[in-house]
Amino acid sequence: MASLKSLFKGASLQYTSLPSDDAPQSRNDQQQPEPSGIWHRRNSTALKLSMAIIGLSIVGYLSVLFIRAAHAANPHPQRCDTPELGFQCSPDLSHSWGQYSPYFSVPSEIDPSVPAGCELTFAQVLSRHGARDPTFFRGMLYRKTIAKIHLLAGDYGPGYEFIEDYRYQLGSDQLTLFGQEHMVNSGLKFYQRYQPLASKSIPFIRASGQDRVIESALNFTQGFHSALLADKTSTVPRAFPYSMVTIPETSSSNNTLNNKLCRAFQLGKESGIGANAQATYLSLFAPPIKARLRANLPSVNISKADAVALMDLCAYETVASSKGATISPFCNLFTADEWAAYDYYQALGKWYGFGPGNPLGPTQGVGWVNELLARMTGQPVVDATSTNSTLDDDEETFPLNRTLYADFSHDNDMASIMGALGLYDGVRDLSNTTRTRPEEAGGFSASWAVPFAARLYVEKMVCAREDEELVRVLVNDRVVPVKGCGPDVLGRCTLSKFVESMAFARSGGLWDQCFE
């Protein structure tokens, strides 16, 4: 029988699609069939596991060849996405698509570059997967909306004519080619930012067990490795692919990158808070949109859900285009102010569904925070929530002596982890009737915090005239000072103060309320 250690190393097999990244935010009736993955294949032979690893590596290698071939065929495409700044085409629109925005570098009030006189000693990235197709269930909704319009529309107003010939052809759940490419860019950027460490150390990689998350991790390593190969100062072995720990996504698995163990959060009254907040705000901003859509699509009784579906399609059709360079015509059906309202609608879902606005939201992220503290201090994990002790007690599946770590997850889980870190402590709960700008919410919005390919950096540094290592947190390039640790003007605090400020996570949050 294969050991637990070998069962979790390498590439994953097939996993069932999950609707976890999508609104509505209620978790009632979302119990999906448990995916058949590594955890349930304890009797798999080493040969089968090796073939799975090789298979995923081949898929990743071929995806890079495909990207290179496409570039050779069209060597001068419009560049919307770069490693440095992320997605910059039509930013007045694309930076307001909530969690469906492609990653972009968020404005920071504090200079995010490494301060002068400081040397980095540690970096952890927590990343969302790259841009993907809609989940299967959302895709069904979009098909229904388009079919309804085609069946009932008596005419198509100016700017709406394209809908008559539009056919919904998006896939389900998987990364788009653009999503793959901007995860490669994420790996490039990580290497470039942390080059003094990256040139000497390969990151330790973990991924939650969704196909799109595992593939995103692989794409990230491809970008990282290409930068390593180009770095003549690098002293680490050039072997590729890198080792990866994957953790299955099931309702009974301890998984800090996709926690489903808290019954009250999954099925109790807390599960509907986000959807309720969204519904209230939608009833305020949707009526003018519905009226205009109905006027331009006569005889079609456009609903609020239809309006949101058409806005969703703007983002999904864009990220499905080559390099994300073609802004969907659906985008132009809505004004800049309506896009800002849409972004806030999605922010409400994240804030109240999974983040600080949900009584049990931050508790879902405490396991990962306690793992982070273990990595930062070199001490064993102390946690009784969502951590997997079999993995975390094994130095091969949870080493404590690395300088670079990269974890890959989902937007909802990242929202909970940000809450557990206290990144938005002191921010007033978002109003469900009046839009709050991200700058007024401590830098929080769905597009600023958890877009496709979002990345949270936690870094340590030693600095001149400082007796202790300093810690700083960045969310999509925006420095977010952790208020509880007494940050300085550059958003840094000492390691001991940072650990002390994580009292909520270290005490297990409100985990005891999960099973009442």
Short mmCIF file of C-alpha atoms in Angstrom, two decimals:
data_model
loop_
_atom_site.label_atom_id
_atom_site.label_comp_id
_atom_site.label_asym_id
_atom_site.label_seq_id
_atom_site.Cartn_x
_atom_site.Cartn_y
_atom_site.Cartn_z
CA MET A 1 0.00 0.00 0.00
CA ALA A 2 1.32 3.42 -0.89
CA SER A 3 2.27 5.63 2.05
CA LEU A 4 0.36 8.80 2.87
CA LYS A 5 3.50 10.72 1.98
CA SER A 6 3.56 9.35 -1.56
CA LEU A 7 -0.18 9.71 -1.93
CA PHE A 8 0.05 13.47 -1.58
CA LYS A 9 3.11 14.10 -3.72
CA GLY A 10 2.97 15.03 -7.36
CA ALA A 11 0.10 15.72 -9.69
CA SER A 12 -3.55 15.12 -8.98
CA LEU A 13 -5.92 12.87 -10.83
CA GLN A 14 -9.37 14.02 -11.95
CA TYR A 15 -11.59 16.04 -9.61
CA THR A 16 -15.24 16.95 -9.91
CA SER A 17 -16.00 20.60 -10.66
CA LEU A 18 -16.93 22.83 -7.76
CA PRO A 19 -19.11 25.96 -7.85
CA SER A 20 -17.16 27.50 -4.98
CA ASP A 21 -15.95 30.59 -6.84
CA ASP A 22 -19.36 31.81 -7.92
CA ALA A 23 -22.18 33.93 -6.57
CA PRO A 24 -24.75 33.49 -5.12
CA GLN A 25 -22.84 33.14 -1.90
CA SER A 26 -25.28 30.89 -0.04
CA ARG A 27 -23.76 27.49 0.67
CA ASN A 28 -27.08 25.73 1.24
CA ASP A 29 -27.78 22.92 -1.19
CA GLN A 30 -24.20 23.04 -2.48
CA GLN A 31 -23.18 19.57 -1.35
CA GLN A 32 -21.57 18.07 -4.42
CA PRO A 33 -20.55 14.45 -4.93
CA GLU A 34 -17.21 13.94 -3.27
CA PRO A 35 -14.46 13.92 -5.87
CA SER A 36 -12.52 10.75 -6.39
CA GLY A 37 -8.92 11.80 -5.82
CA ILE A 38 -5.68 10.74 -4.29
CA TRP A 39 -7.13 10.46 -0.76
CA HIS A 40 -9.57 7.78 -1.90
CA ARG A 41 -7.02 5.86 -3.95
CA ARG A 42 -4.96 4.45 -1.10
CA ASN A 43 -4.54 1.19 -3.02
CA SER A 44 -3.18 2.86 -6.17
CA THR A 45 0.20 1.57 -7.18
CA ALA A 46 3.29 3.71 -7.37
CA LEU A 47 3.19 3.22 -11.14
CA LYS A 48 -0.26 4.80 -11.43
CA LEU A 49 0.78 7.76 -9.31
CA SER A 50 3.93 8.21 -11.37
CA MET A 51 1.91 8.14 -14.58
CA ALA A 52 -0.44 10.80 -13.18
CA ILE A 53 2.52 13.03 -12.33
CA ILE A 54 4.02 12.54 -15.79
CA GLY A 55 0.63 13.16 -17.41
CA LEU A 56 0.12 16.52 -15.69
CA SER A 57 3.67 17.55 -16.52
CA ILE A 58 3.09 16.71 -20.19
CA VAL A 59 -0.16 18.71 -20.20
CA GLY A 60 1.65 21.69 -18.71
CA TYR A 61 4.54 21.39 -21.14
CA LEU A 62 2.19 21.17 -24.11
CA SER A 63 0.25 24.21 -22.89
CA VAL A 64 3.45 26.27 -22.93
CA LEU A 65 4.26 24.97 -26.43
CA PHE A 66 0.76 25.98 -27.53
CA ILE A 67 1.24 29.48 -26.14
CA ARG A 68 4.61 29.78 -27.86
CA ALA A 69 3.19 28.49 -31.15
CA ALA A 70 0.34 31.01 -30.96
CA HIS A 71 2.86 33.77 -30.36
CA ALA A 72 4.93 32.63 -33.34
CA ALA A 73 1.83 32.77 -35.55
CA ASN A 74 0.99 36.25 -34.29
CA PRO A 75 4.16 37.74 -32.82
CA HIS A 76 2.68 41.19 -32.23
CA PRO A 77 -0.67 40.69 -30.50
CA GLN A 78 -2.11 43.37 -28.29
CA ARG A 79 -0.58 42.86 -24.84
CA CYS A 80 -3.21 43.22 -22.19
CA ASP A 81 -1.41 41.25 -19.51
CA THR A 82 2.18 41.66 -18.34
CA PRO A 83 4.03 40.19 -15.37
CA GLU A 84 4.66 43.64 -13.93
CA LEU A 85 1.23 45.27 -14.07
CA GLY A 86 -1.22 42.46 -14.82
CA PHE A 87 -4.27 43.18 -16.96
CA GLN A 88 -4.40 46.74 -18.30
CA CYS A 89 -6.76 46.69 -21.29
CA SER A 90 -9.85 48.88 -20.74
CA PRO A 91 -9.06 49.28 -17.03
CA ASP A 92 -12.14 51.47 -16.49
CA LEU A 93 -14.14 48.31 -17.21
CA SER A 94 -11.88 45.32 -16.53
CA HIS A 95 -10.84 46.48 -13.07
CA SER A 96 -14.49 46.46 -12.01
CA TRP A 97 -15.50 42.89 -12.77
CA GLY A 98 -15.29 41.71 -9.18
CA GLN A 99 -13.75 38.28 -8.73
CA TYR A 100 -13.96 37.82 -12.52
CA SER A 101 -11.43 40.60 -13.13
CA PRO A 102 -8.06 39.31 -14.30
CA TYR A 103 -5.30 40.17 -11.83
CA PHE A 104 -4.00 43.73 -12.02
CA SER A 105 -1.51 45.64 -9.91
CA VAL A 106 -3.59 47.50 -7.31
CA PRO A 107 -2.62 51.08 -6.35
CA SER A 108 -0.72 51.23 -3.07
CA GLU A 109 -0.45 54.18 -0.69
CA ILE A 110 2.86 52.70 0.51
CA ASP A 111 5.71 51.97 -1.89
CA PRO A 112 5.54 48.17 -2.40
CA SER A 113 9.19 47.83 -3.45
CA VAL A 114 11.65 46.30 -1.00
CA PRO A 115 12.79 49.17 1.28
CA ALA A 116 16.34 50.41 0.95
CA GLY A 117 18.71 48.88 3.45
CA CYS A 118 16.63 45.71 3.75
CA GLU A 119 17.32 42.16 2.64
CA LEU A 120 14.53 39.64 2.12
CA THR A 121 14.72 36.40 4.11
CA PHE A 122 11.34 34.72 3.42
CA ALA A 123 8.39 34.98 1.05
CA GLN A 124 5.05 33.18 0.96
CA VAL A 125 2.56 33.61 -1.87
CA LEU A 126 -1.06 32.51 -1.59
CA SER A 127 -2.60 32.60 -5.05
CA ARG A 128 -5.99 32.12 -6.60
CA HIS A 129 -6.15 30.07 -9.78
CA GLY A 130 -6.04 31.81 -13.15
CA ALA A 131 -8.93 32.95 -15.35
CA ARG A 132 -11.35 30.13 -16.12
CA ASP A 133 -14.55 29.31 -17.91
CA PRO A 134 -17.79 29.54 -15.90
CA THR A 135 -18.73 26.69 -13.62
CA PHE A 136 -21.16 24.22 -15.14
CA PHE A 137 -24.16 25.59 -13.25
CA ARG A 138 -23.39 29.21 -14.09
CA GLY A 139 -22.96 28.20 -17.71
CA MET A 140 -26.44 26.71 -17.70
CA LEU A 141 -27.81 30.03 -16.43
CA TYR A 142 -26.03 31.95 -19.18
CA ARG A 143 -27.33 29.60 -21.87
CA LYS A 144 -30.85 30.06 -20.52
CA THR A 145 -30.58 33.85 -20.58
CA ILE A 146 -29.30 33.92 -24.16
CA ALA A 147 -31.92 31.41 -25.31
CA LYS A 148 -34.64 33.53 -23.72
CA ILE A 149 -33.45 36.62 -25.59
CA HIS A 150 -33.21 34.78 -28.91
CA LEU A 151 -36.72 33.37 -28.47
CA LEU A 152 -38.50 36.55 -27.42
CA ALA A 153 -36.60 39.56 -28.74
CA GLY A 154 -38.67 41.43 -31.29
CA ASP A 155 -35.72 43.60 -32.22
CA TYR A 156 -32.17 44.44 -31.17
CA GLY A 157 -31.41 48.05 -30.34
CA PRO A 158 -28.26 49.97 -31.35
CA GLY A 159 -25.23 48.21 -29.90
CA TYR A 160 -27.25 45.08 -29.11
CA GLU A 161 -27.29 43.65 -32.64
CA PHE A 162 -24.42 41.26 -31.95
CA ILE A 163 -26.59 39.28 -29.52
CA GLU A 164 -28.78 38.05 -32.37
CA ASP A 165 -25.87 36.05 -33.79
CA TYR A 166 -24.17 35.31 -30.47
CA ARG A 167 -23.88 31.65 -29.52
CA TYR A 168 -22.78 30.61 -26.05
CA GLN A 169 -19.74 28.36 -26.54
CA LEU A 170 -17.72 28.70 -23.34
CA GLY A 171 -16.42 25.62 -21.60
CA SER A 172 -16.90 24.68 -17.96
CA ASP A 173 -14.62 25.10 -14.96
CA GLN A 174 -11.27 24.85 -16.72
CA LEU A 175 -8.55 27.48 -17.14
CA THR A 176 -8.66 29.44 -20.35
CA LEU A 177 -5.47 29.76 -22.40
CA PHE A 178 -5.25 33.32 -21.14
CA GLY A 179 -5.68 32.04 -17.57
CA GLN A 180 -2.76 29.70 -18.11
CA GLU A 181 -0.62 32.48 -19.50
CA HIS A 182 -1.19 34.94 -16.72
CA MET A 183 -0.33 32.27 -14.14
CA VAL A 184 2.95 31.87 -16.04
CA ASN A 185 3.32 35.64 -15.67
CA SER A 186 2.61 35.31 -11.95
CA GLY A 187 5.52 32.89 -11.60
CA LEU A 188 7.77 35.24 -13.54
CA LYS A 189 6.84 38.14 -11.29
CA PHE A 190 7.36 36.12 -8.11
CA TYR A 191 10.84 35.16 -9.24
CA GLN A 192 11.72 38.71 -10.21
CA ARG A 193 10.49 40.22 -6.94
CA TYR A 194 12.20 37.64 -4.78
CA GLN A 195 15.23 37.02 -7.02
CA PRO A 196 17.78 37.13 -4.18
CA LEU A 197 15.97 34.16 -2.62
CA ALA A 198 14.68 32.54 -5.80
CA SER A 199 18.14 32.28 -7.33
CA LYS A 200 19.13 30.07 -4.40
CA SER A 201 15.92 28.20 -3.53
CA ILE A 202 12.99 26.56 -5.33
CA PRO A 203 9.61 27.34 -3.71
CA PHE A 204 7.76 24.61 -1.87
CA ILE A 205 4.48 24.19 -3.79
CA ARG A 206 1.04 23.16 -2.50
CA ALA A 207 -2.26 23.19 -4.38
CA SER A 208 -5.84 22.50 -3.45
CA GLY A 209 -7.09 19.52 -5.44
CA GLN A 210 -9.20 21.16 -8.15
CA ASP A 211 -7.87 20.61 -11.66
CA ARG A 212 -7.79 24.35 -12.36
CA VAL A 213 -5.89 25.03 -9.13
CA ILE A 214 -3.32 22.31 -9.79
CA GLU A 215 -2.88 23.50 -13.36
CA SER A 216 -2.46 27.08 -12.13
CA ALA A 217 0.28 25.95 -9.77
CA LEU A 218 2.02 24.15 -12.64
CA ASN A 219 1.75 27.22 -14.88
CA PHE A 220 3.21 29.34 -12.05
CA THR A 221 6.19 27.00 -11.77
CA GLN A 222 6.75 27.23 -15.53
CA GLY A 223 7.02 31.00 -15.29
CA PHE A 224 9.24 30.76 -12.23
CA HIS A 225 11.48 28.20 -13.91
CA SER A 226 11.84 30.18 -17.12
CA ALA A 227 13.03 33.15 -15.05
CA LEU A 228 15.42 30.88 -13.18
CA LEU A 229 16.89 29.57 -16.43
CA ALA A 230 17.45 33.13 -17.62
CA ASP A 231 19.17 34.11 -14.36
CA LYS A 232 22.90 33.51 -14.77
CA THR A 233 23.42 34.02 -11.02
CA SER A 234 21.17 31.13 -10.06
CA THR A 235 22.84 28.36 -8.08
CA VAL A 236 19.93 25.91 -7.67
CA PRO A 237 19.49 22.68 -9.67
CA ARG A 238 17.62 23.17 -12.96
CA ALA A 239 15.44 20.05 -12.62
CA PHE A 240 11.81 20.47 -13.69
CA PRO A 241 8.92 19.89 -12.94
CA TYR A 242 9.01 20.77 -9.24
CA SER A 243 7.50 18.60 -6.53
CA MET A 244 3.97 19.54 -5.53
CA VAL A 245 1.70 18.55 -2.66
CA THR A 246 -1.98 18.39 -3.60
CA ILE A 247 -4.75 18.26 -1.00
CA PRO A 248 -8.15 16.82 -2.01
CA GLU A 249 -11.26 18.99 -1.93
CA THR A 250 -13.89 16.94 -0.13
CA SER A 251 -16.32 17.78 2.63
CA SER A 252 -14.45 15.45 5.00
CA SER A 253 -10.82 16.34 4.22
CA ASN A 254 -8.75 18.69 6.34
CA ASN A 255 -7.61 21.22 3.77
CA THR A 256 -6.48 24.71 4.75
CA LEU A 257 -6.63 25.75 1.09
CA ASN A 258 -10.30 24.75 0.74
CA ASN A 259 -11.91 24.28 4.13
CA LYS A 260 -15.31 22.56 4.14
CA LEU A 261 -15.33 21.16 7.66
CA CYS A 262 -17.27 23.90 9.47
CA ARG A 263 -20.90 22.69 9.33
CA ALA A 264 -22.44 25.88 10.69
CA PHE A 265 -20.65 27.95 8.08
CA GLN A 266 -21.57 25.60 5.24
CA LEU A 267 -25.20 24.94 6.18
CA GLY A 268 -26.25 27.31 8.96
CA LYS A 269 -27.66 30.82 8.96
CA GLU A 270 -24.21 32.24 8.19
CA SER A 271 -24.31 30.56 4.78
CA GLY A 272 -26.89 33.01 3.43
CA ILE A 273 -25.55 36.32 4.73
CA GLY A 274 -23.61 37.17 1.59
CA ALA A 275 -26.46 36.38 -0.79
CA ASN A 276 -28.86 38.46 1.30
CA ALA A 277 -26.55 41.48 1.25
CA GLN A 278 -26.18 41.16 -2.51
CA ALA A 279 -29.92 40.84 -3.04
CA THR A 280 -30.56 44.09 -1.17
CA TYR A 281 -28.00 46.01 -3.19
CA LEU A 282 -29.08 44.42 -6.48
CA SER A 283 -32.63 45.65 -5.94
CA LEU A 284 -31.22 49.20 -5.85
CA PHE A 285 -28.80 49.28 -8.77
CA ALA A 286 -30.45 46.81 -11.17
CA PRO A 287 -33.80 48.51 -12.04
CA PRO A 288 -32.34 51.18 -14.39
CA ILE A 289 -30.23 48.50 -16.09
CA LYS A 290 -33.26 46.24 -16.54
CA ALA A 291 -35.28 49.12 -18.02
CA ARG A 292 -32.60 49.93 -20.59
CA LEU A 293 -32.09 46.28 -21.53
CA ARG A 294 -35.82 45.80 -21.97
CA ALA A 295 -36.05 48.90 -24.15
CA ASN A 296 -33.31 47.58 -26.42
CA LEU A 297 -34.54 43.99 -26.38
CA PRO A 298 -38.29 44.53 -26.78
CA SER A 299 -40.61 41.72 -25.71
CA VAL A 300 -37.95 40.20 -23.45
CA ASN A 301 -38.81 40.38 -19.76
CA ILE A 302 -35.23 40.85 -18.56
CA SER A 303 -34.87 39.96 -14.89
CA LYS A 304 -32.27 41.10 -12.37
CA ALA A 305 -30.59 37.72 -12.69
CA ASP A 306 -30.51 38.14 -16.48
CA ALA A 307 -28.86 41.55 -16.12
CA VAL A 308 -26.15 40.13 -13.87
CA ALA A 309 -25.68 37.20 -16.26
CA LEU A 310 -25.03 39.56 -19.18
CA MET A 311 -22.51 41.47 -17.07
CA ASP A 312 -20.82 38.21 -16.10
CA LEU A 313 -20.54 37.29 -19.79
CA CYS A 314 -18.55 40.46 -20.42
CA ALA A 315 -15.76 39.17 -18.17
CA TYR A 316 -15.97 35.52 -19.16
CA GLU A 317 -15.97 36.15 -22.90
CA THR A 318 -13.02 38.51 -22.51
CA VAL A 319 -10.82 36.11 -20.55
CA ALA A 320 -11.73 33.36 -23.04
CA SER A 321 -10.33 35.41 -25.93
CA SER A 322 -6.76 35.07 -27.15
CA LYS A 323 -4.49 36.62 -24.50
CA GLY A 324 -7.60 38.32 -23.10
CA ALA A 325 -7.03 40.99 -25.74
CA THR A 326 -10.59 41.17 -27.09
CA ILE A 327 -12.96 43.05 -24.83
CA SER A 328 -16.36 41.41 -25.21
CA PRO A 329 -19.15 43.49 -26.80
CA PHE A 330 -21.25 42.62 -23.74
CA CYS A 331 -19.03 45.02 -21.80
CA ASN A 332 -20.23 48.03 -23.76
CA LEU A 333 -23.85 47.44 -22.83
CA PHE A 334 -23.14 48.96 -19.41
CA THR A 335 -21.79 52.27 -18.16
CA ALA A 336 -18.68 52.80 -16.04
CA ASP A 337 -20.88 53.65 -13.06
CA GLU A 338 -22.83 50.42 -13.53
CA TRP A 339 -19.59 48.48 -13.59
CA ALA A 340 -18.58 50.10 -10.32
CA ALA A 341 -21.93 49.01 -8.88
CA TYR A 342 -21.39 45.48 -10.21
CA ASP A 343 -17.96 45.34 -8.59
CA TYR A 344 -19.47 46.44 -5.29
CA TYR A 345 -22.23 43.84 -5.66
CA GLN A 346 -19.55 41.17 -5.92
CA ALA A 347 -17.60 42.73 -3.03
CA LEU A 348 -20.66 42.36 -0.79
CA GLY A 349 -20.77 38.66 -1.63
CA LYS A 350 -17.16 38.16 -0.60
CA TRP A 351 -17.22 40.41 2.46
CA TYR A 352 -20.39 38.94 3.97
CA GLY A 353 -20.20 35.48 2.44
CA PHE A 354 -16.63 34.55 3.33
CA GLY A 355 -14.74 37.50 4.75
CA PRO A 356 -14.81 39.81 7.76
CA GLY A 357 -18.54 40.53 7.47
CA ASN A 358 -19.49 36.92 8.17
CA PRO A 359 -19.33 35.86 11.85
CA LEU A 360 -17.66 32.59 10.88
CA GLY A 361 -15.89 33.78 7.73
CA PRO A 362 -12.41 34.52 9.15
CA THR A 363 -12.53 31.30 11.17
CA GLN A 364 -12.37 29.35 7.91
CA GLY A 365 -8.89 30.79 7.32
CA VAL A 366 -7.24 30.29 10.71
CA GLY A 367 -5.71 26.92 9.78
CA TRP A 368 -3.74 28.43 6.92
CA VAL A 369 -2.62 31.35 9.11
CA ASN A 370 -1.29 28.93 11.72
CA GLU A 371 0.60 27.10 8.98
CA LEU A 372 2.04 30.44 7.87
CA LEU A 373 3.22 31.19 11.41
CA ALA A 374 4.90 27.79 11.59
CA ARG A 375 6.75 28.47 8.36
CA MET A 376 7.78 31.96 9.43
CA THR A 377 9.08 30.86 12.85
CA GLY A 378 10.38 27.39 11.97
CA GLN A 379 8.18 25.87 14.67
CA PRO A 380 5.67 22.99 14.34
CA VAL A 381 2.10 23.87 13.42
CA VAL A 382 -0.16 24.44 16.41
CA ASP A 383 -3.77 24.20 15.25
CA ALA A 384 -6.94 22.20 15.92
CA THR A 385 -9.09 23.48 13.06
CA SER A 386 -8.67 22.70 9.35
CA THR A 387 -5.01 21.67 9.25
CA ASN A 388 -4.04 18.15 8.19
CA SER A 389 -1.72 16.82 10.89
CA THR A 390 -0.61 13.88 8.72
CA LEU A 391 0.80 16.34 6.21
CA ASP A 392 1.89 19.10 8.56
CA ASP A 393 3.82 16.76 10.88
CA ASP A 394 5.91 15.40 8.00
CA GLU A 395 8.91 17.45 6.92
CA GLU A 396 8.59 16.15 3.36
CA THR A 397 5.01 17.39 2.92
CA PHE A 398 5.34 20.43 5.21
CA PRO A 399 8.98 21.55 5.50
CA LEU A 400 9.88 24.36 7.89
CA ASN A 401 13.32 25.18 6.51
CA ARG A 402 12.43 26.80 3.18
CA THR A 403 12.65 30.47 2.28
CA LEU A 404 10.00 30.41 -0.49
CA TYR A 405 6.51 28.92 -0.34
CA ALA A 406 3.67 29.01 -2.87
CA ASP A 407 0.11 27.88 -2.10
CA PHE A 408 -2.75 27.81 -4.63
CA SER A 409 -6.42 28.07 -3.74
CA HIS A 410 -9.77 29.77 -4.53
CA ASP A 411 -11.16 33.28 -4.08
CA ASN A 412 -13.60 32.39 -1.30
CA ASP A 413 -10.87 30.71 0.74
CA MET A 414 -8.57 33.67 0.20
CA ALA A 415 -11.28 36.04 1.47
CA SER A 416 -11.52 33.99 4.67
CA ILE A 417 -7.74 33.87 5.09
CA MET A 418 -7.50 37.63 4.65
CA GLY A 419 -10.11 37.95 7.39
CA ALA A 420 -8.16 35.60 9.66
CA LEU A 421 -5.00 37.66 9.07
CA GLY A 422 -6.90 40.78 10.16
CA LEU A 423 -5.99 42.64 6.99
CA TYR A 424 -9.21 44.64 7.08
CA ASP A 425 -9.57 45.03 10.84
CA GLY A 426 -11.00 48.43 11.63
CA VAL A 427 -12.90 48.67 8.35
CA ARG A 428 -16.58 49.30 8.88
CA ASP A 429 -18.89 46.62 7.52
CA LEU A 430 -19.80 47.41 3.94
CA SER A 431 -23.17 49.06 3.44
CA ASN A 432 -25.62 47.01 1.40
CA THR A 433 -27.36 50.17 0.20
CA THR A 434 -24.56 52.70 -0.44
CA ARG A 435 -21.47 51.91 -2.46
CA THR A 436 -18.16 52.16 -0.62
CA ARG A 437 -15.07 52.76 -2.74
CA PRO A 438 -12.16 50.31 -2.23
CA GLU A 439 -9.96 53.12 -0.90
CA GLU A 440 -12.58 53.77 1.79
CA ALA A 441 -12.76 50.08 2.70
CA GLY A 442 -9.10 49.58 3.52
CA GLY A 443 -8.39 48.46 -0.04
CA PHE A 444 -11.11 45.84 -0.08
CA SER A 445 -13.18 45.01 -3.12
CA ALA A 446 -13.65 41.75 -4.97
CA SER A 447 -11.52 42.98 -7.87
CA TRP A 448 -8.78 44.42 -5.65
CA ALA A 449 -8.59 41.44 -3.30
CA VAL A 450 -9.57 38.20 -5.09
CA PRO A 451 -9.52 38.60 -8.90
CA PHE A 452 -8.46 35.74 -11.15
CA ALA A 453 -4.79 34.96 -10.34
CA ALA A 454 -4.93 37.07 -7.16
CA ARG A 455 -1.82 36.84 -5.05
CA LEU A 456 -1.15 37.62 -1.40
CA TYR A 457 2.50 38.01 -0.47
CA VAL A 458 3.80 37.69 3.09
CA GLU A 459 7.47 38.57 3.32
CA LYS A 460 10.16 38.82 5.99
CA MET A 461 13.20 41.04 5.78
CA VAL A 462 16.21 42.07 7.83
CA CYS A 463 16.95 45.78 7.81
CA ALA A 464 19.77 48.01 8.97
CA ARG A 465 19.46 49.22 12.56
CA GLU A 466 16.74 46.66 13.27
CA ASP A 467 17.36 43.90 15.81
CA GLU A 468 14.54 41.66 14.60
CA GLU A 469 13.14 40.51 11.28
CA LEU A 470 10.30 42.62 9.91
CA VAL A 471 7.11 41.33 8.29
CA ARG A 472 4.99 42.91 5.58
CA VAL A 473 1.86 41.83 3.68
CA LEU A 474 0.90 42.79 0.11
CA VAL A 475 -2.37 42.04 -1.67
CA ASN A 476 -1.97 42.32 -5.45
CA ASP A 477 0.95 44.76 -4.99
CA ARG A 478 -0.91 46.88 -2.45
CA VAL A 479 0.83 47.06 0.93
CA VAL A 480 -1.78 46.24 3.59
CA PRO A 481 -0.46 47.05 7.08
CA VAL A 482 -1.60 44.60 9.76
CA LYS A 483 -3.00 47.05 12.28
CA GLY A 484 -2.78 44.73 15.26
CA CYS A 485 1.02 44.48 15.16
CA GLY A 486 1.83 48.19 15.27
CA PRO A 487 3.11 48.68 11.71
CA ASP A 488 5.57 51.41 10.81
CA VAL A 489 5.15 53.92 7.99
CA LEU A 490 6.23 51.27 5.47
CA GLY A 491 3.60 48.82 6.68
CA ARG A 492 6.09 46.58 8.51
CA CYS A 493 6.09 45.17 12.01
CA THR A 494 8.47 42.91 13.89
CA LEU A 495 8.06 39.17 13.56
CA SER A 496 7.28 38.76 17.26
CA LYS A 497 4.60 41.45 17.13
CA PHE A 498 3.17 39.92 13.97
CA VAL A 499 2.89 36.51 15.62
CA GLU A 500 1.36 38.11 18.71
CA SER A 501 -1.20 39.93 16.55
CA MET A 502 -2.44 36.60 15.16
CA ALA A 503 -4.12 35.76 18.49
CA PHE A 504 -7.46 35.12 16.75
CA ALA A 505 -5.94 32.42 14.57
CA ARG A 506 -3.69 31.00 17.28
CA SER A 507 -6.72 30.52 19.54
CA GLY A 508 -8.67 28.74 16.80
CA GLY A 509 -11.00 31.63 15.97
CA LEU A 510 -14.62 30.61 16.56
CA TRP A 511 -14.05 27.00 15.52
CA ASP A 512 -16.05 25.72 18.49
CA GLN A 513 -19.17 27.33 16.96
CA CYS A 514 -18.83 25.29 13.78
CA PHE A 515 -20.40 22.21 15.30
CA GLU A 516 -23.01 23.56 17.71
#
